Amino acid sequence: MASVLPPSPVGVRVRVPAKINLALRVGPPRADGYHPLATVYQAVSLYDEVHAAWADSEEFSVTVSGEGADLVPTDERNLALRAARLLAQTSSPNGSLGVSFSIKKSIPVAGGLAGGSANGAAALLACAVLWDLDVGLDELIALAAEVGSDVPFGLLGGTALGSGRGEQVLPVLARGGYHWVLAFGHHGLSTPAVYRRHDELRPGAEMPEVPARLMNALRSGDPIAVGAALVNDLQPAALDLQPRLRQVLEAGMEYGAVGAVVSGSGPTCAFLAASESAAVDLSVALSADGVCRAVRRATGPVTGARVIG
Ligand code: C5P
């Protein structure tokens, strides 16, 4: 396959979006502990930036700044480092590659917006370009699935169906652009903890299916129909672990949202507005209310990880 882009001596900067789940249906746990999912992802205009610079052979390091930086692990748990090591092992098994990352975060950590996964996706793209590897998007997406369930979508972006444990992604034919208001929580939620609580609250879940109502609404491009079709099976578990989120969801609907849903495993709440001006009004009202830590507007869908310098 053709190389993604020419090599860069000064390093490579990649911008990568957050995701929200317009639908997240969750089945019973599999033998490996993961849950089968039927989800609809949408990438939204809230971005982290990952800069990758040359480092000595087999040296892999990361520094993190910005939103929630002190909560991001910089050891082997860091998804950018895991992604880079995996790509290096796959493309140069004798170990001649290294990279030094600096990550600028705007996506909240442990927010249900796949910020860590986005960094993993950005790292794969940045290293492929930095190291001038002969890999295509399909190969990067296959490696991304080994890094984490949400990482392939970080490369793809747009609006996509996710199946398997979320790692199998297919673009969806969706019309229109959507105006979102995101309400960030005071404290993060652990994804495994939310899945565990979900299993306790909903034993015997059935195999998941994406709601036809949402797919029809996306084809129509009507925000009111999309807003009414938002659904998240993990929401009761997230609300159980952070009861305050109920007030956040109610406040957003009172201030004019056409739909409200906890994003992924939470605690970020995503509100859909009928128009850009409605989104401005909603974000101002939610900020003034003080029910959440911070409020951001974002539009979707946007493209996945892209080289910007
Ligand atoms: O794949 P990823 O490492 O992002 O998943 C983080 C955790 O979320 C898993 O360890 C698992 O507890 C939970 N998870 C799950 N089912 C999925 C995706 C994630 O149980 N489909």
Tab-separated table of C-alpha atoms and ligand atoms in Angstrom:
chain	number	residue	atom	x	y	z
A	1	MET	CA	0.000	0.000	0.000
A	2	ALA	CA	1.086	3.584	-0.580
A	3	SER	CA	2.839	5.484	2.190
A	4	VAL	CA	0.466	7.826	4.108
A	5	LEU	CA	2.590	11.009	3.654
A	6	PRO	CA	6.284	11.922	3.145
A	7	PRO	CA	8.646	11.794	6.186
A	8	SER	CA	9.185	14.874	8.339
A	9	PRO	CA	12.537	15.770	9.952
A	10	VAL	CA	10.979	18.212	12.459
A	11	GLY	CA	8.268	15.943	13.747
A	12	VAL	CA	4.633	15.375	12.921
A	13	ARG	CA	1.563	17.007	14.475
A	14	VAL	CA	-1.781	15.188	14.377
A	15	ARG	CA	-5.168	16.550	15.416
A	16	VAL	CA	-7.728	14.001	16.586
A	17	PRO	CA	-11.387	14.461	17.591
A	18	ALA	CA	-13.460	13.293	20.559
A	19	LYS	CA	-16.353	10.907	19.921
A	20	ILE	CA	-19.840	10.689	21.274
A	21	ASN	CA	-22.138	7.669	20.994
A	22	LEU	CA	-25.516	8.531	19.452
A	23	ALA	CA	-26.620	4.989	20.290
A	24	LEU	CA	-24.829	2.555	22.577
A	25	ARG	CA	-26.509	-0.823	22.959
A	26	VAL	CA	-24.688	-3.311	25.147
A	27	GLY	CA	-25.042	-7.114	25.171
A	28	PRO	CA	-24.120	-9.707	27.815
A	29	PRO	CA	-20.406	-10.022	28.732
A	30	ARG	CA	-18.368	-12.308	26.460
A	31	ALA	CA	-15.965	-14.990	27.683
A	32	ASP	CA	-13.095	-12.452	27.421
A	33	GLY	CA	-14.974	-9.978	29.672
A	34	TYR	CA	-15.739	-7.493	26.885
A	35	HIS	CA	-19.326	-6.673	25.958
A	36	PRO	CA	-20.725	-7.015	22.421
A	37	LEU	CA	-21.804	-3.578	21.245
A	38	ALA	CA	-24.047	-2.086	18.602
A	39	THR	CA	-23.121	1.568	18.580
A	40	VAL	CA	-23.249	4.666	16.395
A	41	TYR	CA	-20.210	6.868	16.860
A	42	GLN	CA	-19.964	10.495	15.815
A	43	ALA	CA	-16.681	12.448	15.831
A	44	VAL	CA	-17.122	16.017	17.130
A	45	SER	CA	-15.009	19.172	16.921
A	46	LEU	CA	-13.249	18.898	20.271
A	47	TYR	CA	-9.623	17.972	19.592
A	48	ASP	CA	-6.438	16.738	21.195
A	49	GLU	CA	-3.126	17.361	19.436
A	50	VAL	CA	-0.352	14.788	19.396
A	51	HIS	CA	3.148	15.819	18.331
A	52	ALA	CA	5.623	13.050	17.527
A	53	ALA	CA	9.376	13.744	17.314
A	54	TRP	CA	12.323	11.487	16.524
A	55	ALA	CA	13.884	9.716	19.498
A	56	ASP	CA	16.745	7.242	19.800
A	57	SER	CA	16.113	3.652	18.863
A	58	GLU	CA	13.694	1.927	21.285
A	59	GLU	CA	13.107	5.120	23.279
A	60	PHE	CA	9.421	5.843	23.787
A	61	SER	CA	8.330	8.796	25.948
A	62	VAL	CA	5.355	11.125	26.409
A	63	THR	CA	4.595	14.445	28.089
A	64	VAL	CA	1.033	15.720	28.488
A	65	SER	CA	-0.364	19.261	28.913
A	66	GLY	CA	-3.830	20.844	28.959
A	67	GLU	CA	-7.238	19.621	30.198
A	68	GLY	CA	-6.785	16.947	32.907
A	69	ALA	CA	-3.099	16.413	32.029
A	70	ASP	CA	-2.172	15.311	35.559
A	71	LEU	CA	-4.656	12.412	35.265
A	72	VAL	CA	-3.069	10.929	32.131
A	73	PRO	CA	-0.621	8.075	32.800
A	74	THR	CA	2.772	8.566	31.133
A	75	ASP	CA	3.919	4.979	31.712
A	76	GLU	CA	3.068	1.788	29.820
A	77	ARG	CA	-0.672	2.401	30.321
A	78	ASN	CA	-0.539	5.446	28.017
A	79	LEU	CA	-2.379	4.546	24.805
A	80	ALA	CA	-0.147	6.689	22.564
A	81	LEU	CA	2.921	4.820	23.846
A	82	ARG	CA	1.186	1.439	23.507
A	83	ALA	CA	0.161	2.281	19.947
A	84	ALA	CA	3.677	3.456	18.997
A	85	ARG	CA	5.356	0.361	20.438
A	86	LEU	CA	2.901	-1.906	18.621
A	87	LEU	CA	3.500	-0.149	15.291
A	88	ALA	CA	7.284	-0.229	15.840
A	89	GLN	CA	7.257	-3.960	16.662
A	90	THR	CA	5.103	-4.712	13.621
A	91	SER	CA	7.125	-2.679	11.139
A	92	SER	CA	10.665	-3.028	12.523
A	93	PRO	CA	10.886	-6.195	14.662
A	94	ASN	CA	14.657	-5.706	15.166
A	95	GLY	CA	13.954	-2.494	17.072
A	96	SER	CA	15.416	0.578	15.375
A	97	LEU	CA	12.548	3.007	15.998
A	98	GLY	CA	11.725	5.435	18.818
A	99	VAL	CA	9.468	8.433	19.394
A	100	SER	CA	8.953	11.298	21.807
A	101	PHE	CA	5.327	12.461	22.079
A	102	SER	CA	3.893	15.668	23.464
A	103	ILE	CA	0.127	15.632	23.825
A	104	LYS	CA	-1.992	18.776	24.181
A	105	LYS	CA	-5.346	17.760	25.652
A	106	SER	CA	-8.730	19.447	25.251
A	107	ILE	CA	-10.750	16.217	25.533
A	108	PRO	CA	-11.470	15.511	29.231
A	109	VAL	CA	-9.833	12.430	30.738
A	110	ALA	CA	-12.186	9.573	31.756
A	111	GLY	CA	-15.079	11.575	30.264
A	112	GLY	CA	-16.715	9.001	27.969
A	113	LEU	CA	-15.382	10.889	24.916
A	114	ALA	CA	-12.603	8.392	24.057
A	115	GLY	CA	-9.822	10.908	24.728
A	116	GLY	CA	-7.221	8.233	25.541
A	117	SER	CA	-8.281	6.193	22.506
A	118	ALA	CA	-8.041	9.335	20.352
A	119	ASN	CA	-4.424	9.738	21.495
A	120	GLY	CA	-3.744	6.105	20.516
A	121	ALA	CA	-5.222	6.704	17.058
A	122	ALA	CA	-3.248	9.937	16.602
A	123	ALA	CA	-0.031	8.192	17.697
A	124	LEU	CA	-0.442	5.480	15.044
A	125	LEU	CA	-0.902	8.044	12.274
A	126	ALA	CA	1.877	10.341	13.541
A	127	CYS	CA	4.409	7.493	13.829
A	128	ALA	CA	3.497	6.047	10.422
A	129	VAL	CA	4.362	9.440	8.914
A	130	LEU	CA	7.375	10.178	11.164
A	131	TRP	CA	8.957	6.796	10.450
A	132	ASP	CA	7.941	6.930	6.751
A	133	LEU	CA	6.275	3.536	6.931
A	134	ASP	CA	4.621	1.915	3.961
A	135	VAL	CA	1.259	1.363	5.672
A	136	GLY	CA	-2.261	2.257	4.630
A	137	LEU	CA	-5.306	3.236	6.630
A	138	ASP	CA	-6.693	-0.332	6.682
A	139	GLU	CA	-3.514	-1.646	8.315
A	140	LEU	CA	-3.488	1.184	10.858
A	141	ILE	CA	-7.147	0.466	11.692
A	142	ALA	CA	-6.309	-3.239	12.249
A	143	LEU	CA	-3.492	-2.277	14.657
A	144	ALA	CA	-5.757	0.294	16.325
A	145	ALA	CA	-8.179	-2.509	17.279
A	146	GLU	CA	-5.373	-4.117	19.315
A	147	VAL	CA	-4.775	-0.863	21.204
A	148	GLY	CA	-8.403	-0.407	22.339
A	149	SER	CA	-12.049	-0.762	21.357
A	150	ASP	CA	-12.555	2.927	20.418
A	151	VAL	CA	-9.192	3.472	18.707
A	152	PRO	CA	-10.190	2.438	15.121
A	153	PHE	CA	-12.996	5.012	15.152
A	154	GLY	CA	-10.461	7.714	16.119
A	155	LEU	CA	-8.742	7.095	12.773
A	156	LEU	CA	-11.975	6.890	10.775
A	157	GLY	CA	-14.056	9.761	12.235
A	158	GLY	CA	-17.338	10.926	10.701
A	159	THR	CA	-20.424	8.968	11.728
A	160	ALA	CA	-19.918	5.199	11.929
A	161	LEU	CA	-21.480	1.976	13.114
A	162	GLY	CA	-19.414	0.094	15.689
A	163	SER	CA	-19.810	-3.635	16.331
A	164	GLY	CA	-17.817	-6.432	17.988
A	165	ARG	CA	-16.485	-4.751	21.141
A	166	GLY	CA	-16.701	-1.419	19.249
A	167	GLU	CA	-13.532	-1.966	17.202
A	168	GLN	CA	-15.273	-2.999	13.952
A	169	VAL	CA	-16.259	0.261	12.281
A	170	LEU	CA	-18.265	1.050	9.154
A	171	PRO	CA	-19.112	4.558	7.896
A	172	VAL	CA	-22.828	5.439	8.069
A	173	LEU	CA	-24.668	7.387	5.411
A	174	ALA	CA	-25.741	10.395	7.447
A	175	ARG	CA	-27.009	13.736	6.231
A	176	GLY	CA	-26.458	17.124	7.850
A	177	GLY	CA	-24.305	18.676	10.516
A	178	TYR	CA	-25.226	18.654	14.182
A	179	HIS	CA	-24.741	21.243	16.922
A	180	TRP	CA	-23.769	19.674	20.228
A	181	VAL	CA	-23.319	21.077	23.699
A	182	LEU	CA	-21.093	18.975	25.948
A	183	ALA	CA	-21.324	19.210	29.735
A	184	PHE	CA	-18.183	17.966	31.516
A	185	GLY	CA	-18.449	16.326	34.936
A	186	HIS	CA	-16.512	17.227	38.076
A	187	HIS	CA	-15.095	13.717	38.363
A	188	GLY	CA	-14.291	11.081	35.746
A	189	LEU	CA	-15.904	7.635	35.539
A	190	SER	CA	-13.942	4.407	35.119
A	191	THR	CA	-15.151	2.572	32.008
A	192	PRO	CA	-14.699	-0.952	33.506
A	193	ALA	CA	-16.587	0.165	36.649
A	194	VAL	CA	-19.520	1.441	34.567
A	195	TYR	CA	-19.695	-1.823	32.583
A	196	ARG	CA	-19.597	-3.817	35.850
A	197	ARG	CA	-22.456	-1.755	37.308
A	198	HIS	CA	-24.379	-2.178	34.052
A	199	ASP	CA	-24.051	-5.985	34.372
A	200	GLU	CA	-25.383	-5.813	37.944
A	201	LEU	CA	-28.321	-3.572	36.994
A	202	ARG	CA	-29.198	-5.423	33.760
A	203	PRO	CA	-28.393	-9.103	34.054
A	204	GLY	CA	-29.472	-11.111	31.020
A	205	ALA	CA	-29.098	-8.339	28.440
A	206	GLU	CA	-29.934	-9.448	24.893
A	207	MET	CA	-27.668	-9.265	21.855
A	208	PRO	CA	-27.556	-5.594	20.881
A	209	GLU	CA	-28.948	-3.972	17.747
A	210	VAL	CA	-28.631	-0.399	16.543
A	211	PRO	CA	-32.100	1.223	16.628
A	212	ALA	CA	-33.632	1.607	13.146
A	213	ARG	CA	-35.214	4.834	14.396
A	214	LEU	CA	-31.780	6.456	14.806
A	215	MET	CA	-30.546	5.250	11.402
A	216	ASN	CA	-33.670	6.668	9.727
A	217	ALA	CA	-33.271	9.952	11.619
A	218	LEU	CA	-29.610	10.224	10.518
A	219	ARG	CA	-30.609	9.619	6.897
A	220	SER	CA	-33.201	12.396	7.163
A	221	GLY	CA	-30.687	14.847	8.697
A	222	ASP	CA	-33.381	16.150	11.060
A	223	PRO	CA	-31.857	17.084	14.459
A	224	ILE	CA	-35.218	16.789	16.214
A	225	ALA	CA	-35.628	13.182	15.036
A	226	VAL	CA	-31.986	12.389	15.887
A	227	GLY	CA	-32.378	14.002	19.312
A	228	ALA	CA	-35.425	11.855	20.081
A	229	ALA	CA	-33.551	8.675	19.061
A	230	LEU	CA	-30.407	9.104	21.220
A	231	VAL	CA	-29.974	6.053	23.479
A	232	ASN	CA	-27.299	4.671	25.798
A	233	ASP	CA	-27.620	1.359	27.684
A	234	LEU	CA	-24.765	2.435	29.991
A	235	GLN	CA	-26.646	5.553	31.093
A	236	PRO	CA	-28.484	3.948	34.061
A	237	ALA	CA	-25.141	2.623	35.380
A	238	ALA	CA	-23.445	6.023	34.939
A	239	LEU	CA	-26.389	7.747	36.701
A	240	ASP	CA	-26.227	5.186	39.492
A	241	LEU	CA	-22.510	5.915	40.039
A	242	GLN	CA	-22.935	9.717	39.676
A	243	PRO	CA	-26.582	10.560	40.579
A	244	ARG	CA	-25.887	14.262	39.951
A	245	LEU	CA	-25.842	13.541	36.194
A	246	ARG	CA	-29.632	13.231	36.279
A	247	GLN	CA	-29.862	16.946	37.135
A	248	VAL	CA	-27.414	17.790	34.339
A	249	LEU	CA	-29.548	15.899	31.769
A	250	GLU	CA	-32.754	17.521	33.038
A	251	ALA	CA	-31.207	21.006	32.985
A	252	GLY	CA	-30.079	20.608	29.361
A	253	MET	CA	-33.588	19.586	28.255
A	254	GLU	CA	-35.128	22.507	30.188
A	255	TYR	CA	-32.779	24.908	28.405
A	256	GLY	CA	-33.980	23.772	24.981
A	257	ALA	CA	-31.980	20.691	23.922
A	258	VAL	CA	-33.806	18.421	21.435
A	259	GLY	CA	-32.027	15.372	22.878
A	260	ALA	CA	-29.787	14.476	25.807
A	261	VAL	CA	-27.611	11.449	26.469
A	262	VAL	CA	-24.649	10.414	28.591
A	263	SER	CA	-21.715	9.900	26.216
A	264	GLY	CA	-20.226	6.372	26.325
A	265	SER	CA	-19.471	5.400	29.914
A	266	GLY	CA	-19.853	9.044	31.008
A	267	PRO	CA	-19.829	11.338	32.818
A	268	THR	CA	-19.918	13.826	29.897
A	269	CYS	CA	-23.511	14.625	28.911
A	270	ALA	CA	-24.127	15.407	25.234
A	271	PHE	CA	-27.029	17.693	24.288
A	272	LEU	CA	-28.234	18.109	20.730
A	273	ALA	CA	-29.469	21.572	19.744
A	274	ALA	CA	-31.857	22.337	16.860
A	275	SER	CA	-29.552	25.041	15.413
A	276	GLU	CA	-26.291	26.875	16.023
A	277	SER	CA	-28.050	29.749	17.820
A	278	ALA	CA	-29.977	27.266	19.991
A	279	ALA	CA	-26.631	25.655	20.897
A	280	VAL	CA	-25.200	29.063	21.907
A	281	ASP	CA	-28.269	29.761	24.114
A	282	LEU	CA	-28.103	26.278	25.638
A	283	SER	CA	-24.380	26.482	26.446
A	284	VAL	CA	-24.757	29.932	28.041
A	285	ALA	CA	-27.713	28.758	30.162
A	286	LEU	CA	-25.972	25.547	31.272
A	287	SER	CA	-22.764	27.428	32.183
A	288	ALA	CA	-24.728	29.989	34.212
A	289	ASP	CA	-26.659	27.208	35.979
A	290	GLY	CA	-23.406	25.783	37.374
A	291	VAL	CA	-24.759	22.215	37.320
A	292	CYS	CA	-21.599	20.889	35.631
A	293	ARG	CA	-17.864	21.674	35.707
A	294	ALA	CA	-17.565	23.152	32.208
A	295	VAL	CA	-19.552	23.436	28.979
A	296	ARG	CA	-18.237	23.279	25.391
A	297	ARG	CA	-19.966	23.552	22.032
A	298	ALA	CA	-18.936	21.175	19.258
A	299	THR	CA	-20.165	20.265	15.791
A	300	GLY	CA	-20.272	16.853	14.199
A	301	PRO	CA	-19.508	14.891	12.211
A	302	VAL	CA	-15.841	15.810	11.662
A	303	THR	CA	-13.033	13.753	10.121
A	304	GLY	CA	-10.844	11.412	12.183
A	305	ALA	CA	-7.138	11.854	13.005
A	306	ARG	CA	-5.384	14.160	10.479
A	307	VAL	CA	-1.804	15.382	10.018
A	308	ILE	CA	-1.774	19.170	10.495
A	309	GLY	CA	1.962	19.851	10.427
B	1	C5P	O1	-11.014	-1.664	24.790
B	1	C5P	P1	-10.704	-0.748	25.915
B	1	C5P	O2	-9.338	-1.010	26.510
B	1	C5P	O3	-10.907	0.698	25.603
B	1	C5P	O4	-11.754	-1.082	27.054
B	1	C5P	C1	-11.620	-0.596	28.365
B	1	C5P	C2	-12.480	-1.408	29.300
B	1	C5P	O5	-13.868	-1.169	29.039
B	1	C5P	C3	-12.321	-2.904	29.175
B	1	C5P	O6	-11.283	-3.376	29.992
B	1	C5P	C4	-13.677	-3.429	29.632
B	1	C5P	O7	-13.748	-3.432	31.049
B	1	C5P	C5	-14.636	-2.351	29.151
B	1	C5P	N1	-15.253	-2.674	27.846
B	1	C5P	C6	-16.195	-3.694	27.768
B	1	C5P	N2	-16.786	-3.979	26.564
B	1	C5P	C7	-16.479	-3.247	25.456
B	1	C5P	C8	-15.522	-2.207	25.515
B	1	C5P	C9	-14.933	-1.941	26.738
B	1	C5P	O8	-16.495	-4.346	28.763
B	1	C5P	N3	-17.081	-3.531	24.301
